[in-house]
């Protein structure tokens, strides 16, 4: 079950400049940074609020590190802006399987590693009224009792 | 101070079909519907989670009711997808003034009426790294002690 807006993924050309904008304009602080080689991005997570499922909602700022990454191609076509939205769940495997059974294309056979050791998958935007949609199980949810 | 992701605004061509998608695929329920004549949209708010500032995070599904509305023009250019993001604050007037003083264009001179009797304003996407950004003070925040 999807229990929160986990993050909004925003593609940018210059991560430091974009972090600077969000910090100066709104006072949002960097919670975490990392490089995801598989996704071909550098990223900064800005934590905005806690959520009533025990998680958090973030902005995820993404700068491509390779021209052949999905985010680089998206930026070349669309310019800077909202790249995807992500819903949090305690069970990304179960939810992805259930959603696939409803006829929505799930982009990965198995969830992959996302920000902060989360497990993620994506749904095809053409099956989601134009919205690239991510499902996330956070590291905290994975390490909980099973 | 912006204390939550209040909503993600998603532009669609057929509100009922898009509500149906979110309901069938994820189990999200309609919390509120309304027509905003000034903005030229019909909309459905799907409540996703509560937030630790006492508010909520929603998906806001938007269908234009006039071809000259901003959302209709945006849809004609971009197709269905994420139209804007919105941050919640207890003081949209004060935050909008402070952000204007930082050189970011605020689109309204005074906040206007948004979903569920909220007060809203928008920031120019070109000043926000491509993201049309809304600031929202909910009706509950307005009716609280001053």
Tab-separated table of C-alpha atoms in Angstrom:
chain	number	residue	atom	x	y	z
A	1	UNK	CA	0.000	0.000	0.000
A	2	UNK	CA	1.293	3.434	-0.939
A	3	UNK	CA	1.216	5.510	2.236
A	4	UNK	CA	2.995	8.790	1.448
A	5	UNK	CA	4.381	11.158	-1.146
A	6	UNK	CA	7.998	10.088	-0.664
A	7	UNK	CA	9.593	12.648	-2.959
A	8	UNK	CA	9.339	14.848	-6.002
A	9	UNK	CA	12.234	14.264	-8.400
A	10	UNK	CA	13.450	17.459	-10.088
A	11	UNK	CA	15.947	17.384	-12.955
A	12	UNK	CA	18.505	20.194	-13.037
A	13	UNK	CA	21.617	21.087	-14.989
A	14	UNK	CA	23.705	22.303	-12.038
A	15	UNK	CA	23.118	20.595	-8.717
A	16	UNK	CA	24.980	23.156	-6.584
A	17	UNK	CA	23.139	26.086	-8.180
A	18	UNK	CA	19.775	24.379	-7.716
A	19	UNK	CA	20.492	23.413	-4.103
A	20	UNK	CA	21.492	27.056	-3.596
A	21	UNK	CA	18.175	28.256	-5.005
A	22	UNK	CA	16.103	26.012	-2.711
A	23	UNK	CA	18.216	26.925	0.302
A	24	UNK	CA	18.231	30.704	-0.299
A	25	UNK	CA	14.611	30.963	-1.385
A	26	UNK	CA	12.874	28.621	1.074
A	27	UNK	CA	15.457	27.694	3.703
A	28	UNK	CA	15.358	24.003	2.720
A	29	UNK	CA	18.489	22.119	3.827
A	30	UNK	CA	20.381	19.256	2.248
A	31	UNK	CA	19.616	16.062	4.141
A	32	UNK	CA	21.716	13.699	2.012
A	33	UNK	CA	23.789	13.665	-1.164
A	34	UNK	CA	25.003	10.773	-3.263
A	35	UNK	CA	26.030	9.629	-6.716
A	36	UNK	CA	23.952	6.838	-8.255
A	37	UNK	CA	26.167	5.396	-10.985
A	38	UNK	CA	23.480	3.007	-12.228
A	39	UNK	CA	20.971	5.839	-12.714
A	40	UNK	CA	23.722	8.174	-13.984
A	41	UNK	CA	22.934	11.021	-11.589
A	42	UNK	CA	24.305	13.084	-8.746
A	43	UNK	CA	21.560	13.996	-6.310
A	44	UNK	CA	20.652	15.971	-3.230
A	45	UNK	CA	17.734	15.091	-0.976
A	46	UNK	CA	16.067	18.028	0.794
A	47	UNK	CA	13.801	16.835	3.596
A	48	UNK	CA	10.604	18.898	3.712
A	49	UNK	CA	8.373	17.192	6.316
A	50	UNK	CA	7.614	14.053	8.246
A	51	UNK	CA	4.646	11.878	7.264
A	52	UNK	CA	2.101	9.989	9.339
A	53	UNK	CA	3.353	6.588	8.175
A	54	UNK	CA	6.642	7.261	9.983
A	55	UNK	CA	8.487	8.378	6.839
A	56	UNK	CA	9.386	11.694	5.269
A	57	UNK	CA	8.742	13.712	2.124
A	58	UNK	CA	11.720	15.057	0.193
A	59	UNK	CA	12.640	17.024	-2.865
A	60	UNK	CA	15.166	15.028	-4.858
A	61	UNK	CA	17.357	17.242	-7.048
A	62	UNK	CA	18.985	15.286	-9.886
A	63	UNK	CA	21.890	16.266	-12.134
A	64	UNK	CA	22.986	13.817	-14.827
A	65	UNK	CA	26.593	12.643	-14.798
A	66	UNK	CA	26.434	10.947	-18.213
A	67	UNK	CA	24.930	12.122	-21.481
A	68	UNK	CA	23.385	8.707	-22.043
A	69	UNK	CA	21.520	8.698	-18.704
A	70	UNK	CA	17.730	8.857	-18.699
A	71	UNK	CA	17.780	12.170	-16.834
A	72	UNK	CA	20.222	13.738	-19.345
A	73	UNK	CA	17.970	12.719	-22.234
A	74	UNK	CA	14.915	14.021	-20.398
A	75	UNK	CA	16.630	17.365	-19.719
A	76	UNK	CA	17.652	17.726	-23.359
A	77	UNK	CA	14.023	17.285	-24.390
A	78	UNK	CA	12.176	19.107	-21.611
A	79	UNK	CA	14.591	21.465	-19.866
A	80	UNK	CA	14.749	21.713	-16.085
A	81	UNK	CA	11.627	20.740	-14.143
A	82	UNK	CA	9.719	17.966	-12.396
A	83	UNK	CA	11.052	14.641	-13.700
A	84	UNK	CA	9.045	12.176	-11.605
A	85	UNK	CA	6.990	11.685	-8.454
A	86	UNK	CA	7.488	8.917	-5.910
A	87	UNK	CA	5.139	7.181	-3.490
A	88	UNK	CA	6.399	5.423	-0.372
A	89	UNK	CA	5.372	1.897	0.532
A	90	UNK	CA	6.545	-0.710	3.043
A	91	UNK	CA	6.467	-3.338	0.254
A	92	UNK	CA	7.722	-2.185	-3.124
A	93	UNK	CA	7.909	-5.785	-4.393
A	94	UNK	CA	4.308	-6.600	-3.546
A	95	UNK	CA	2.930	-3.291	-4.769
A	96	UNK	CA	4.879	-3.426	-8.033
A	97	UNK	CA	3.592	-6.952	-8.702
A	98	UNK	CA	0.001	-5.962	-7.947
A	99	UNK	CA	0.257	-2.889	-10.181
A	100	UNK	CA	1.803	-4.940	-13.013
A	101	UNK	CA	-1.139	-7.315	-12.730
A	102	UNK	CA	-3.439	-4.343	-13.397
A	103	UNK	CA	-1.747	-3.804	-16.765
A	104	UNK	CA	0.573	-0.929	-15.868
A	105	UNK	CA	4.109	-1.415	-17.200
A	106	UNK	CA	6.691	-1.679	-14.389
A	107	UNK	CA	10.103	-0.702	-15.764
A	108	UNK	CA	12.322	-3.062	-13.724
A	109	UNK	CA	11.956	-6.833	-13.307
A	110	UNK	CA	13.182	-6.441	-9.727
A	111	UNK	CA	13.425	-3.261	-7.618
A	112	UNK	CA	16.821	-1.545	-7.750
A	113	UNK	CA	18.818	0.575	-5.325
A	114	UNK	CA	17.537	4.136	-4.903
A	115	UNK	CA	18.475	7.105	-2.707
A	116	UNK	CA	19.643	6.359	0.822
A	117	UNK	CA	19.655	2.577	0.282
A	118	UNK	CA	15.970	2.503	-0.594
A	119	UNK	CA	14.559	-0.049	-3.041
A	120	UNK	CA	12.760	1.451	-6.013
A	121	UNK	CA	10.977	0.776	-9.240
A	122	UNK	CA	9.305	2.964	-11.866
A	123	UNK	CA	5.997	2.798	-13.710
A	124	UNK	CA	5.785	3.741	-17.377
A	125	UNK	CA	4.569	7.340	-17.713
A	126	UNK	CA	2.393	6.478	-20.713
A	127	UNK	CA	0.420	4.121	-18.469
A	128	UNK	CA	0.162	6.800	-15.736
A	129	UNK	CA	-1.414	9.754	-17.570
A	130	UNK	CA	1.986	11.245	-18.411
A	131	UNK	CA	3.532	11.012	-14.946
A	132	UNK	CA	6.751	9.011	-14.489
A	133	UNK	CA	5.926	7.368	-11.172
A	134	UNK	CA	8.345	5.744	-8.748
A	135	UNK	CA	7.580	3.355	-5.885
A	136	UNK	CA	9.996	3.460	-2.932
A	137	UNK	CA	10.598	1.332	0.110
A	138	UNK	CA	12.970	3.181	2.411
A	139	UNK	CA	15.923	1.537	4.138
A	140	UNK	CA	14.130	1.997	7.474
A	141	UNK	CA	11.108	0.047	6.204
A	142	UNK	CA	13.351	-2.770	4.916
A	143	UNK	CA	15.160	-3.136	8.245
A	144	UNK	CA	11.934	-3.337	10.214
A	145	UNK	CA	10.457	-6.606	11.543
A	146	UNK	CA	9.291	-9.057	8.868
B	1	UNK	CA	8.037	29.130	6.577
B	2	UNK	CA	7.225	26.298	4.182
B	3	UNK	CA	6.536	23.236	6.302
B	4	UNK	CA	5.209	20.554	3.948
B	5	UNK	CA	4.691	19.325	0.429
B	6	UNK	CA	1.033	20.323	0.242
B	7	UNK	CA	0.264	18.826	-3.136
B	8	UNK	CA	1.456	17.830	-6.575
B	9	UNK	CA	-0.705	19.372	-9.305
B	10	UNK	CA	-1.262	17.050	-12.273
B	11	UNK	CA	-2.874	18.247	-15.489
B	12	UNK	CA	-5.166	15.798	-17.261
B	13	UNK	CA	-7.598	15.804	-20.172
B	14	UNK	CA	-10.337	13.735	-18.529
B	15	UNK	CA	-10.776	14.127	-14.775
B	16	UNK	CA	-12.984	11.074	-14.288
B	17	UNK	CA	-10.629	8.804	-16.243
B	18	UNK	CA	-7.627	10.058	-14.305
B	19	UNK	CA	-9.356	9.729	-10.937
B	20	UNK	CA	-10.262	6.197	-12.041
B	21	UNK	CA	-6.632	5.409	-12.818
B	22	UNK	CA	-5.389	6.600	-9.409
B	23	UNK	CA	-8.177	4.782	-7.621
B	24	UNK	CA	-7.837	1.463	-9.482
B	25	UNK	CA	-4.045	1.406	-9.565
B	26	UNK	CA	-3.177	2.642	-6.085
B	27	UNK	CA	-6.401	2.723	-4.099
B	28	UNK	CA	-6.254	6.512	-3.646
B	29	UNK	CA	-9.634	8.037	-2.826
B	30	UNK	CA	-11.192	11.364	-3.751
B	31	UNK	CA	-11.132	13.641	-0.718
B	32	UNK	CA	-12.687	16.704	-2.361
B	33	UNK	CA	-13.815	17.967	-5.754
B	34	UNK	CA	-14.562	21.468	-6.941
B	35	UNK	CA	-14.648	23.804	-9.913
B	36	UNK	CA	-12.371	26.840	-9.732
B	37	UNK	CA	-13.836	29.281	-12.256
B	38	UNK	CA	-11.028	31.803	-11.801
B	39	UNK	CA	-8.346	29.206	-12.555
B	40	UNK	CA	-10.527	27.635	-15.257
B	41	UNK	CA	-10.300	24.086	-13.910
B	42	UNK	CA	-12.278	21.199	-12.474
B	43	UNK	CA	-10.259	19.367	-9.884
B	44	UNK	CA	-10.122	16.373	-7.570
B	45	UNK	CA	-7.963	16.270	-4.447
B	46	UNK	CA	-6.704	12.806	-3.447
B	47	UNK	CA	-5.345	12.817	0.109
B	48	UNK	CA	-2.189	10.684	0.342
B	49	UNK	CA	-0.852	11.254	3.876
B	50	UNK	CA	-0.817	13.468	6.926
B	51	UNK	CA	2.199	15.695	7.617
B	52	UNK	CA	3.989	16.587	10.839
B	53	UNK	CA	2.933	20.252	10.645
B	54	UNK	CA	-0.693	19.153	11.139
B	55	UNK	CA	-1.554	19.315	7.429
B	56	UNK	CA	-1.835	16.814	4.596
B	57	UNK	CA	-0.244	15.997	1.260
B	58	UNK	CA	-2.516	15.574	-1.749
B	59	UNK	CA	-2.474	14.856	-5.430
B	60	UNK	CA	-4.452	17.559	-7.207
B	61	UNK	CA	-5.854	16.376	-10.540
B	62	UNK	CA	-6.746	19.280	-12.826
B	63	UNK	CA	-8.873	19.308	-15.983
B	64	UNK	CA	-9.309	22.603	-17.822
B	65	UNK	CA	-12.849	23.872	-18.351
B	66	UNK	CA	-11.848	26.644	-20.762
B	67	UNK	CA	-9.446	26.630	-23.685
B	68	UNK	CA	-7.980	29.954	-22.567
B	69	UNK	CA	-7.109	28.674	-19.088
B	70	UNK	CA	-3.464	28.339	-18.096
B	71	UNK	CA	-3.852	24.586	-17.620
B	72	UNK	CA	-5.429	24.139	-21.085
B	73	UNK	CA	-2.522	25.996	-22.692
B	74	UNK	CA	-0.029	23.983	-20.685
B	75	UNK	CA	-1.698	20.694	-21.728
B	76	UNK	CA	-1.657	21.703	-25.387
B	77	UNK	CA	2.085	22.297	-25.159
B	78	UNK	CA	3.181	19.501	-22.809
B	79	UNK	CA	0.513	16.810	-22.742
B	80	UNK	CA	-0.657	15.256	-19.501
B	81	UNK	CA	1.767	15.334	-16.573
B	82	UNK	CA	2.974	17.194	-13.497
B	83	UNK	CA	1.888	20.832	-13.850
B	84	UNK	CA	3.115	22.307	-10.555
B	85	UNK	CA	4.218	21.534	-7.013
B	86	UNK	CA	2.896	23.257	-3.889
B	87	UNK	CA	4.405	23.896	-0.475
B	88	UNK	CA	2.263	24.498	2.596
B	89	UNK	CA	2.834	27.435	4.940
B	90	UNK	CA	0.877	29.026	7.775
B	91	UNK	CA	1.588	32.465	6.237
B	92	UNK	CA	1.353	32.649	2.464
B	93	UNK	CA	1.341	36.460	2.550
B	94	UNK	CA	4.534	36.750	4.564
B	95	UNK	CA	6.363	34.009	2.685
B	96	UNK	CA	5.354	35.394	-0.719
B	97	UNK	CA	6.597	38.858	0.287
B	98	UNK	CA	9.899	37.484	1.577
B	99	UNK	CA	10.411	35.418	-1.587
B	100	UNK	CA	9.589	38.409	-3.806
B	101	UNK	CA	12.236	40.385	-1.912
B	102	UNK	CA	14.758	37.726	-2.933
B	103	UNK	CA	14.081	38.499	-6.606
B	104	UNK	CA	11.756	35.611	-7.439
B	105	UNK	CA	8.697	36.709	-9.430
B	106	UNK	CA	5.424	36.114	-7.527
B	107	UNK	CA	2.568	35.858	-10.034
B	108	UNK	CA	-0.240	37.448	-7.976
B	109	UNK	CA	-0.184	40.788	-6.165
B	110	UNK	CA	-2.309	39.220	-3.426
B	111	UNK	CA	-2.978	35.521	-2.732
B	112	UNK	CA	-6.116	34.143	-4.379
B	113	UNK	CA	-8.574	31.414	-3.498
B	114	UNK	CA	-7.269	27.860	-4.038
B	115	UNK	CA	-8.626	24.377	-3.379
B	116	UNK	CA	-10.750	23.870	-0.272
B	117	UNK	CA	-10.801	27.588	0.578
B	118	UNK	CA	-7.025	27.791	0.821
B	119	UNK	CA	-5.132	30.973	-0.073
B	120	UNK	CA	-2.525	30.513	-2.780
B	121	UNK	CA	0.028	32.209	-4.941
B	122	UNK	CA	2.464	31.016	-7.614
B	123	UNK	CA	6.137	31.649	-8.315
B	124	UNK	CA	7.400	32.046	-11.874
B	125	UNK	CA	8.836	28.736	-13.109
B	126	UNK	CA	11.696	30.496	-14.896
B	127	UNK	CA	12.870	31.803	-11.518
B	128	UNK	CA	12.502	28.318	-9.940
B	129	UNK	CA	14.674	26.130	-12.216
B	130	UNK	CA	11.716	25.220	-14.406
B	131	UNK	CA	9.253	24.287	-11.649
B	132	UNK	CA	5.947	26.152	-11.410
B	133	UNK	CA	5.748	26.481	-7.633
B	134	UNK	CA	2.677	27.261	-5.539
B	135	UNK	CA	2.527	28.429	-1.939
B	136	UNK	CA	-0.602	27.418	0.020
B	137	UNK	CA	-2.124	28.375	3.334
B	138	UNK	CA	-4.914	25.935	4.093
B	139	UNK	CA	-8.308	27.017	5.410
B	140	UNK	CA	-7.481	25.318	8.728
B	141	UNK	CA	-4.344	27.450	9.113
B	142	UNK	CA	-6.311	30.633	8.332
B	143	UNK	CA	-8.978	29.869	10.927
B	144	UNK	CA	-6.435	29.122	13.647
B	145	UNK	CA	-5.487	31.605	16.392
B	146	UNK	CA	-3.724	34.775	15.149
